[in-house]
Coordinates of C-alpha atoms and ligand atoms in Angstrom, one line a residue:
M231 CA 33.2 -7.1 -29.9
N232 CA 34.2 -5.1 -33.1
D233 CA 37.4 -3.2 -33.6
S234 CA 36.0 0.2 -32.8
E235 CA 34.5 -1.1 -29.5
T236 CA 37.9 -2.7 -28.6
K237 CA 39.7 0.6 -29.2
L238 CA 37.1 2.6 -27.2
I239 CA 37.3 0.2 -24.3
D240 CA 41.1 0.2 -24.2
A241 CA 41.2 4.0 -24.3
A242 CA 38.5 4.3 -21.6
Q243 CA 40.5 1.8 -19.4
R244 CA 43.5 4.1 -19.7
R245 CA 41.5 7.2 -18.8
L246 CA 39.0 6.0 -16.2
G247 CA 41.0 3.2 -14.5
P248 CA 39.6 -0.3 -13.6
K249 CA 36.6 1.0 -11.6
G250 CA 35.4 3.0 -14.6
V251 CA 35.3 0.2 -17.1
I252 CA 33.4 -3.1 -16.5
T253 CA 33.8 -5.9 -19.1
D254 CA 32.9 -8.9 -17.0
P255 CA 29.7 -10.2 -18.5
K256 CA 28.4 -11.3 -15.1
E257 CA 28.6 -7.8 -13.8
I258 CA 27.0 -6.3 -16.9
E259 CA 24.3 -8.9 -17.2
P260 CA 21.8 -7.4 -14.6
W261 CA 21.9 -4.0 -16.4
V262 CA 21.1 -5.2 -20.0
T263 CA 17.4 -6.2 -19.4
D264 CA 14.7 -3.7 -18.7
W265 CA 12.9 -3.5 -15.4
R266 CA 9.8 -5.4 -16.6
G267 CA 12.0 -8.2 -18.0
R268 CA 10.6 -7.8 -21.5
V269 CA 13.6 -6.4 -23.5
H270 CA 17.0 -8.1 -23.5
G271 CA 20.0 -6.2 -24.7
A272 CA 23.7 -6.8 -24.8
A273 CA 26.8 -4.6 -24.3
P274 CA 30.5 -5.4 -24.6
A275 CA 31.2 -3.0 -21.7
M276 CA 29.7 -0.8 -19.1
L277 CA 31.6 2.5 -18.6
A278 CA 31.2 4.1 -15.2
P279 CA 32.7 7.6 -15.0
A280 CA 32.8 9.2 -11.6
S281 CA 33.0 12.9 -12.6
T282 CA 31.8 15.3 -15.3
E283 CA 35.4 15.4 -16.6
E284 CA 35.3 11.7 -17.0
V285 CA 31.9 11.8 -18.8
I286 CA 33.5 14.3 -21.2
E287 CA 36.3 11.9 -21.9
V288 CA 33.9 9.1 -22.6
V289 CA 31.7 11.1 -24.9
K290 CA 34.7 12.3 -26.9
L291 CA 36.0 8.7 -27.2
A292 CA 32.5 7.5 -28.3
A293 CA 32.4 10.2 -31.0
E294 CA 36.0 9.4 -32.1
H295 CA 35.4 5.7 -32.4
R296 CA 31.7 6.1 -33.5
V297 CA 30.5 3.7 -30.8
P298 CA 27.1 4.7 -29.4
L299 CA 26.5 5.2 -25.7
V300 CA 23.4 4.1 -23.7
P301 CA 23.1 6.3 -20.6
Q302 CA 21.7 4.5 -17.6
G303 CA 20.8 5.4 -14.1
G304 CA 18.8 2.9 -12.0
N305 CA 17.5 1.0 -15.1
T306 CA 13.9 1.4 -13.8
S307 CA 12.6 2.8 -17.1
M308 CA 9.1 1.6 -18.0
A309 CA 9.8 2.0 -21.7
A310 CA 13.1 0.1 -21.9
G311 CA 14.8 3.4 -22.5
A312 CA 18.1 2.4 -20.8
T313 CA 18.3 -1.1 -22.4
P314 CA 21.1 -1.4 -25.0
P315 CA 20.4 -2.9 -28.4
A316 CA 20.5 -6.7 -28.6
D317 CA 23.3 -6.8 -31.2
G318 CA 25.9 -5.4 -28.7
S319 CA 26.6 -2.4 -30.9
A320 CA 26.5 0.1 -28.1
V321 CA 28.2 0.4 -24.7
L322 CA 26.4 1.1 -21.5
L323 CA 27.2 4.4 -19.8
S324 CA 26.3 4.1 -16.1
L325 CA 26.0 7.3 -14.2
R326 CA 25.6 5.6 -10.8
R327 CA 29.1 6.6 -9.6
L328 CA 28.4 10.2 -10.3
N329 CA 26.5 10.4 -7.0
R330 CA 27.5 13.4 -5.0
I331 CA 25.0 16.0 -3.7
R332 CA 27.0 19.1 -4.6
S333 CA 25.0 21.6 -2.5
I334 CA 21.8 22.0 -0.6
S335 CA 20.6 25.5 0.2
A336 CA 17.5 26.0 2.3
E337 CA 18.0 29.7 1.7
N338 CA 17.7 29.4 -2.1
R339 CA 15.4 26.4 -1.8
L340 CA 17.7 24.6 -4.2
A341 CA 19.8 21.4 -4.2
V342 CA 22.4 20.5 -6.8
A343 CA 22.6 16.7 -7.2
E344 CA 24.7 14.7 -9.6
A345 CA 23.0 12.4 -12.0
G346 CA 23.6 9.2 -10.1
V347 CA 22.1 10.3 -6.8
I348 CA 19.3 8.0 -5.9
L349 CA 15.9 9.7 -5.3
A350 CA 15.5 8.2 -1.7
M351 CA 18.9 9.5 -0.8
L352 CA 18.1 13.0 -2.1
H353 CA 14.9 12.9 0.0
D354 CA 16.9 12.0 3.2
A355 CA 19.6 14.6 2.5
V356 CA 17.3 17.6 2.1
K357 CA 15.2 16.5 5.1
D358 CA 18.2 17.0 7.2
V359 CA 18.1 20.8 6.5
G360 CA 14.3 21.1 7.0
M361 CA 13.5 20.9 3.3
R362 CA 11.9 18.5 0.9
F363 CA 12.2 17.5 -2.7
P364 CA 8.5 16.8 -3.4
L365 CA 8.6 14.3 -6.3
T366 CA 8.3 10.7 -5.4
L367 CA 7.4 7.4 -7.0
G368 CA 7.5 3.6 -6.4
A369 CA 11.1 3.2 -7.7
R370 CA 12.6 5.9 -5.4
G371 CA 15.0 3.3 -3.9
S372 CA 16.7 2.7 -7.3
C373 CA 15.9 5.5 -9.7
T374 CA 18.3 8.4 -10.1
V375 CA 18.2 12.1 -10.6
G376 CA 19.6 11.8 -14.1
G377 CA 17.0 9.2 -15.1
L378 CA 14.1 11.1 -13.5
T379 CA 15.2 14.2 -15.4
S380 CA 15.7 12.4 -18.7
T381 CA 12.3 10.9 -18.6
N382 CA 10.6 14.0 -17.2
A383 CA 9.2 11.7 -14.5
G384 CA 5.9 12.4 -12.7
G385 CA 4.9 10.3 -9.8
T386 CA 2.4 10.6 -7.1
Q387 CA 2.6 14.3 -6.1
V388 CA 2.3 15.9 -9.6
L389 CA -1.1 17.3 -8.6
K390 CA 0.5 19.9 -6.4
F391 CA 4.1 20.1 -7.6
G392 CA 4.2 19.1 -11.2
T393 CA 6.6 16.8 -13.1
M394 CA 10.4 17.1 -13.2
R395 CA 10.0 19.9 -15.8
A396 CA 8.5 22.0 -13.0
L397 CA 11.1 21.0 -10.4
V398 CA 14.3 21.4 -12.4
T399 CA 15.7 24.9 -12.5
G400 CA 18.6 23.9 -14.7
L401 CA 21.1 21.2 -15.4
E402 CA 24.7 20.4 -16.4
A403 CA 25.1 18.1 -19.4
V404 CA 27.8 16.8 -21.7
L405 CA 26.6 17.3 -25.3
P406 CA 27.4 14.7 -28.0
D407 CA 30.4 16.8 -29.2
G408 CA 32.0 16.7 -25.8
S409 CA 31.1 20.3 -24.9
V410 CA 29.4 21.1 -21.6
H411 CA 26.1 23.0 -21.0
N412 CA 26.1 24.5 -17.6
G413 CA 22.7 25.5 -16.4
L414 CA 23.2 25.1 -12.7
S415 CA 23.1 28.8 -11.7
G416 CA 19.6 28.4 -10.2
L417 CA 18.5 31.7 -11.8
K418 CA 14.7 32.2 -11.5
K419 CA 14.7 34.3 -14.6
D420 CA 16.9 33.7 -17.7
N421 CA 15.6 34.4 -21.1
R422 CA 18.7 33.8 -23.3
G423 CA 16.7 32.1 -26.0
Y424 CA 16.0 28.4 -26.4
S425 CA 16.1 26.6 -23.1
L426 CA 18.7 23.8 -23.4
D427 CA 17.7 22.6 -19.9
Q428 CA 14.1 22.1 -20.9
L429 CA 15.2 20.4 -24.2
L430 CA 17.3 17.9 -22.2
I431 CA 14.5 17.2 -19.7
G432 CA 12.6 14.3 -21.2
A433 CA 15.2 13.7 -24.0
E434 CA 15.8 10.2 -22.7
G435 CA 19.5 10.4 -23.2
T436 CA 19.2 11.0 -27.0
L437 CA 20.7 14.5 -26.9
G438 CA 23.5 14.4 -24.3
V439 CA 24.5 13.0 -20.9
I440 CA 23.1 14.8 -17.9
T441 CA 25.7 15.0 -15.2
A442 CA 24.1 17.2 -12.5
V443 CA 20.7 18.8 -11.9
A444 CA 19.6 21.9 -9.9
L445 CA 16.4 21.0 -8.1
K446 CA 13.7 23.1 -6.5
L447 CA 13.0 22.3 -2.8
V448 CA 10.0 23.1 -0.7
P449 CA 9.7 23.3 3.1
A450 CA 9.6 20.0 4.9
I451 CA 6.3 18.5 5.8
A452 CA 5.1 19.4 9.3
G453 CA 2.0 17.3 9.2
R454 CA 0.6 14.7 6.9
A455 CA -2.6 12.7 6.8
V456 CA -3.2 9.7 4.5
A457 CA -6.7 8.2 3.9
W458 CA -8.0 5.2 2.0
V459 CA -11.5 5.7 0.5
G460 CA -14.0 3.4 -1.1
V461 CA -16.0 4.8 -4.0
D462 CA -18.2 3.2 -6.6
S463 CA -16.8 4.7 -9.8
P464 CA -13.9 6.7 -11.2
G465 CA -16.4 9.6 -11.8
R466 CA -17.2 9.6 -8.1
A467 CA -13.5 9.7 -7.3
L468 CA -13.0 12.8 -9.5
Q469 CA -16.0 14.5 -7.8
L470 CA -14.3 13.7 -4.5
L471 CA -11.1 15.4 -5.7
R472 CA -13.0 18.5 -6.8
F473 CA -14.9 18.6 -3.5
F474 CA -11.5 18.5 -1.6
E475 CA -10.0 21.2 -3.8
A476 CA -13.0 23.5 -3.0
H477 CA -12.2 23.3 0.7
T478 CA -8.4 22.9 1.0
D479 CA -5.2 23.1 -1.0
A480 CA -3.5 20.5 1.2
V481 CA -4.2 17.5 -1.1
E482 CA -1.0 16.5 -3.0
G483 CA -1.6 12.8 -3.7
F484 CA -4.8 11.4 -5.1
E485 CA -4.4 7.9 -6.5
L486 CA -7.1 5.8 -8.0
V487 CA -7.0 2.0 -7.4
P488 CA -9.5 -0.5 -8.8
E489 CA -10.7 -3.3 -6.5
E490 CA -9.0 -5.9 -8.8
C491 CA -5.6 -4.2 -8.4
L492 CA -6.0 -4.2 -4.6
Q493 CA -6.9 -7.9 -4.6
L494 CA -3.8 -8.6 -6.8
V495 CA -1.6 -6.8 -4.3
I496 CA -3.1 -8.7 -1.4
K497 CA -2.5 -11.9 -3.2
H498 CA 1.1 -11.3 -4.2
I499 CA 2.7 -8.8 -1.8
R500 CA 3.4 -10.2 1.6
G501 CA 2.0 -8.3 4.6
T502 CA -0.6 -6.3 2.7
R503 CA -4.3 -6.3 3.5
S504 CA -7.4 -4.3 2.5
P505 CA -7.6 -1.0 4.5
L506 CA -11.4 -1.1 4.5
D507 CA -14.0 -3.8 5.4
G508 CA -16.4 -4.7 2.7
S509 CA -15.9 -4.5 -1.0
H510 CA -15.8 -1.3 -3.1
G511 CA -15.5 -1.2 -6.9
W512 CA -12.8 1.5 -6.7
H513 CA -10.5 3.0 -4.1
V514 CA -8.7 6.3 -3.7
L515 CA -5.5 6.9 -1.7
I516 CA -5.4 10.5 -0.6
E517 CA -2.4 12.3 0.9
A518 CA -2.8 15.7 2.4
T519 CA 0.2 17.6 3.8
T520 CA 1.0 20.9 5.4
S521 CA 4.3 22.6 6.2
K522 CA 2.7 24.6 9.0
P523 CA 2.7 22.9 12.4
V524 CA -0.4 24.8 13.6
I525 CA -2.6 23.1 11.0
D526 CA -4.4 19.9 12.1
I527 CA -4.2 18.2 8.8
G528 CA -5.6 14.9 10.1
G529 CA -8.6 16.6 11.6
Q530 CA -9.2 18.5 8.4
L531 CA -9.1 15.3 6.3
E532 CA -11.4 13.5 8.6
R533 CA -14.0 16.3 8.7
L534 CA -14.1 16.5 4.9
L535 CA -14.3 12.8 4.5
G536 CA -17.2 12.8 7.0
E537 CA -19.1 15.3 4.9
A538 CA -18.4 13.3 1.7
L539 CA -19.7 10.1 3.4
Q540 CA -22.8 11.9 4.6
S541 CA -23.6 13.2 1.2
G542 CA -23.2 9.8 -0.4
L543 CA -20.2 10.7 -2.4
I544 CA -18.1 7.9 -1.0
G545 CA -18.9 4.5 0.4
D546 CA -16.4 4.3 3.3
A547 CA -13.1 5.8 4.4
V548 CA -10.3 5.4 6.9
V549 CA -7.6 7.9 7.9
A550 CA -4.3 6.3 8.8
A551 CA -3.9 6.3 12.6
S552 CA -0.1 6.2 12.5
E553 CA 2.9 6.7 10.1
A554 CA 3.1 2.9 9.9
Q555 CA -0.5 2.7 8.7
A556 CA 0.0 5.5 6.2
E557 CA 3.1 3.7 4.8
A558 CA 1.0 0.5 4.6
F559 CA -1.6 2.3 2.5
W560 CA 1.2 3.7 0.2
K561 CA 2.7 0.2 0.0
I562 CA -0.5 -1.1 -1.6
R563 CA -0.4 1.7 -4.2
D564 CA 3.3 1.3 -4.9
S565 CA 3.2 -2.5 -5.3
I566 CA 0.6 -2.6 -8.0
S567 CA 3.1 -3.0 -10.9
E568 CA 5.0 -5.7 -8.9
A569 CA 1.8 -7.6 -8.1
E570 CA 0.7 -7.5 -11.7
R571 CA 4.1 -8.7 -12.8
A572 CA 3.7 -11.6 -10.4
E573 CA 0.2 -12.4 -11.7
G574 CA 1.4 -13.0 -15.2
Q575 CA 1.4 -11.5 -18.7
M576 CA 0.3 -7.9 -18.9
L577 CA 0.5 -5.0 -21.3
A578 CA 1.1 -1.6 -19.7
H579 CA -0.1 1.7 -21.3
D580 CA 0.8 5.0 -19.6
I581 CA -1.8 7.3 -21.0
S582 CA -3.4 10.6 -20.4
V583 CA -6.5 12.4 -21.5
A584 CA -8.1 15.6 -20.3
V585 CA -8.8 15.2 -16.5
A586 CA -12.6 15.6 -16.8
D587 CA -12.7 13.0 -19.6
M588 CA -10.7 10.3 -17.8
P589 CA -13.6 8.6 -15.8
A590 CA -15.6 8.0 -18.9
F591 CA -12.6 7.1 -20.9
L592 CA -11.5 4.5 -18.4
T593 CA -14.8 2.8 -18.2
D594 CA -15.5 2.9 -21.9
A595 CA -12.0 1.9 -23.0
S596 CA -11.9 -1.1 -20.6
A597 CA -15.2 -2.3 -21.9
E598 CA -14.1 -1.9 -25.5
V599 CA -10.8 -3.7 -25.0
E600 CA -12.5 -6.6 -23.2
R601 CA -15.1 -6.8 -26.0
A602 CA -12.5 -6.8 -28.8
F603 CA -10.2 -9.4 -27.1
P604 CA -12.5 -11.7 -25.1
G605 CA -10.7 -13.2 -22.1
V606 CA -8.4 -10.3 -21.3
T607 CA -9.0 -8.0 -18.4
A608 CA -8.4 -4.3 -18.7
T609 CA -8.3 -1.7 -16.0
G610 CA -6.5 1.5 -15.0
F611 CA -4.9 2.9 -11.8
G612 CA -2.9 5.9 -10.8
H613 CA -2.9 9.6 -11.1
L614 CA -6.6 10.5 -11.8
G615 CA -6.1 14.1 -10.8
D616 CA -3.5 14.5 -13.6
G617 CA -5.6 12.8 -16.2
N618 CA -3.0 10.1 -16.2
I619 CA -3.8 6.4 -15.8
H620 CA -1.7 3.3 -16.1
F621 CA -4.1 1.4 -18.4
H622 CA -3.1 -2.3 -18.1
V623 CA -4.4 -5.2 -20.1
R624 CA -3.8 -8.6 -18.5
A625 CA -3.7 -11.7 -20.7
G626 CA -6.3 -13.6 -18.5
N627 CA -7.4 -16.8 -20.2
R628 CA -5.6 -15.7 -23.5
A629 CA -2.2 -16.1 -21.7
A630 CA 0.3 -18.1 -23.9
P631 CA 4.1 -18.2 -24.0
N632 CA 3.9 -16.1 -27.2
W633 CA 1.0 -13.8 -26.1
Y634 CA 3.1 -10.6 -26.4
E635 CA 4.3 -11.5 -29.9
A636 CA 0.9 -12.9 -31.0
E637 CA -1.4 -10.2 -29.7
G638 CA 0.5 -7.5 -27.8
L639 CA 1.0 -5.1 -30.7
E640 CA -2.6 -5.4 -31.8
I641 CA -4.0 -4.7 -28.4
T642 CA -1.6 -1.8 -27.8
R643 CA -2.6 -0.3 -31.2
F644 CA -6.2 -0.7 -30.2
V645 CA -5.6 1.1 -26.9
D646 CA -3.5 3.8 -28.5
D647 CA -6.1 4.5 -31.1
L648 CA -8.7 5.0 -28.4
V649 CA -6.4 7.4 -26.6
T650 CA -5.6 9.3 -29.8
A651 CA -9.2 9.6 -30.7
A652 CA -9.9 11.0 -27.3
G653 CA -7.2 13.7 -27.9
G654 CA -4.8 12.1 -25.4
S655 CA -1.2 11.1 -25.2
I656 CA 0.2 7.5 -25.5
S657 CA 3.0 8.4 -23.1
A658 CA 2.0 10.5 -20.1
E659 CA 5.1 10.1 -17.9
H660 CA 7.1 7.0 -18.8
G661 CA 8.6 8.4 -22.0
I662 CA 8.9 6.7 -25.4
G663 CA 12.1 4.6 -25.0
Q664 CA 12.1 1.7 -27.4
L665 CA 8.8 0.2 -26.5
K666 CA 6.6 3.1 -27.8
R667 CA 8.8 4.3 -30.7
A668 CA 6.8 2.6 -33.4
E669 CA 3.5 3.9 -32.0
L670 CA 4.9 7.4 -31.8
A671 CA 5.9 7.1 -35.5
R672 CA 2.4 5.8 -36.4
L673 CA 0.4 8.3 -34.5
A674 CA 2.3 11.6 -34.0
P675 CA 1.6 14.3 -36.6
P676 CA 4.4 14.8 -39.2
G677 CA 5.3 18.2 -37.8
R678 CA 6.2 16.7 -34.4
I679 CA 8.2 13.9 -35.9
G680 CA 10.1 16.2 -38.2
A681 CA 11.0 18.5 -35.4
L682 CA 12.2 15.6 -33.2
R683 CA 14.4 14.4 -36.0
A684 CA 15.8 17.8 -36.9
I685 CA 16.7 18.5 -33.2
K686 CA 18.3 15.1 -32.8
H687 CA 20.4 15.5 -36.0
A688 CA 21.5 19.1 -35.1
L689 CA 22.8 18.0 -31.7
D690 CA 23.9 14.5 -32.4
P691 CA 24.8 14.2 -36.1
L692 CA 26.9 11.1 -35.5
G693 CA 24.0 9.3 -33.7
I694 CA 26.1 8.3 -30.7
M695 CA 23.5 9.1 -28.0
N696 CA 21.1 6.3 -27.1
P697 CA 20.3 5.0 -30.7
G698 CA 16.9 3.4 -31.3
K699 CA 15.2 5.3 -28.5
L700 CA 12.5 8.0 -28.6
V701 CA 13.2 9.6 -32.1
P702 CA 11.4 7.6 -34.8
Ligands
FAD201 C1 8.1 0.5 -9.5 C2 8.2 1.7 -10.4 C3 7.4 2.7 -10.3 C4 7.4 3.8 -11.2 N1 6.6 4.8 -11.0 C5 6.7 5.9 -11.8 C6 5.8 7.0 -11.6 O1 4.9 7.0 -10.8 N2 5.9 8.1 -12.5 C7 6.9 8.1 -13.4 O2 7.0 9.1 -14.1 N3 7.7 7.1 -13.6 C8 7.6 6.0 -12.9 N4 8.5 4.9 -13.1 C9 9.4 5.0 -14.2 C10 10.4 6.1 -14.1 O3 10.6 6.6 -15.5 C11 11.7 5.7 -13.6 O4 11.6 5.2 -12.3 C12 12.7 6.9 -13.5 O5 12.3 8.1 -14.0 C13 13.9 6.4 -14.2 O6 15.1 6.6 -13.5 P1 16.3 5.7 -13.7 O7 17.5 6.3 -13.0 O8 16.0 4.3 -13.3 O9 16.6 5.8 -15.2 P2 16.9 4.7 -16.3 O10 15.8 3.7 -16.3 O11 18.3 4.2 -16.1 O12 16.9 5.5 -17.6 C14 15.7 6.1 -18.1 C15 16.0 6.9 -19.4 O13 16.8 8.1 -19.0 C16 18.1 8.0 -19.7 N5 19.1 8.4 -18.7 C17 19.3 7.9 -17.5 N6 20.3 8.7 -16.9 C18 20.6 9.6 -17.8 C19 21.6 10.7 -17.7 N7 22.3 10.9 -16.6 N8 21.7 11.5 -18.8 C20 21.0 11.3 -19.9 N9 20.1 10.3 -20.0 C21 19.9 9.5 -18.9 C22 18.2 6.5 -20.2 O14 19.0 6.4 -21.3 C23 16.8 6.2 -20.4 O15 16.4 6.6 -21.7 C24 8.4 3.8 -12.2 C25 9.3 2.8 -12.3 C26 9.2 1.7 -11.5 C27 10.1 0.5 -11.6

């Protein structure tokens, strides 16, 4: 620990009290490695303010002592965005104690939640007043409102409701000079120039600390139906989505799952089994919902699937007969990352291309990667309707203790070049963090990089906010 860090920690202890400053390495240890266990950092302390006023104190101290802060929510980032540098030159700023829901208004269809509120808790709280916050994802039991906002997270219902950018009406944040931006008014119309709220959404903690967020709510679900469908190709899956969209606006989840991912889940995740008899090359998990009790959503889904089966569009399908079965289908989808992690070494690429191009991209890119690196297996799963696939390359018989170091970068560059050539994005919803920073620098046009750097320098001239992340 250097002199500046010691001074910062002493001053923080005086202002925040013992609960607000953690220096015991055993308590800090679980929070300095990323969720995938790939990046290991170090931090001399974890500061844990419990109010916006305390965050202001911390940011001012960090600026005074020139000690960088690494904001952290649930530490579920897929890009190691909340992992501190390995040399211990920054302190962690945990927002998890900032966890009050300040207000919920069914009338205004708005909730104001502090940054540390866990997504699953927000879901439960708004349900109690007949409303719903429609964004959800596999990490909902740990990820926080601040982290979701800072990564502009997407998840499984983007098809109908959009990413965080579409669901945040405004936010409160402490800027790097200790001043506060308050955008919590919930105004539907506000054209006072640049939107600081939108700038901070997806900023990955590099421009300030989000302390609270005003979130759009929608009416609670009155009926939901979940189906598991077997199809023979991603192209068929997309045709099925378009078929559904022509007949109903109830579809809000449409997740593509390749057979090999299903088999990995069955192998590694206790209590899971294939929803359909027989083998299908590809699967789709469909969720349809309605907020109107008079609509028979299950009947509607069954009728449309029956038509799709008759026309040969799909191979087989089953509509969940109970909530428990619906949850079992979702468990398969939500467990893919965990199952892959259990299977062994794997490189993850969160990519997007134009929706209509995704089926061909997926098939062609998998074949090209497997041809270029014989022995690996490449496939993609996820949000087909958003043109966003998690394109994963498993080490297969090339696995070795140093596989990531030996080949990881080369394979990732190969994939990112394919994505860029297809006009796509190397980060659809997981952000840049530290894992994709070099690739952003390599592939983004100079204008984009220049603007990122200029904005960062204008708001954070001392470089105290999440150094080494996002901005190349
Ligand atoms: C099993 C699993 C499934 C996932 N599925 C999806 C998915 O479907 N779609 C998707 O988009 N993402 C998904 N993710 C990743 C997703 O980005 C995170 O789950 C979530 O958005 C991060 O929330 P967090 O609280 O854990 O943030 P952290 O991981 O703690 O932080 C993420 C980033 O935000 C910054 N940050 C955190 N809090 C603040 C704050 N208050 N102010 C400023 N900066 C802050 C951090 O510095 C870091 O850069 C998944 C992750 C897991 C583990």
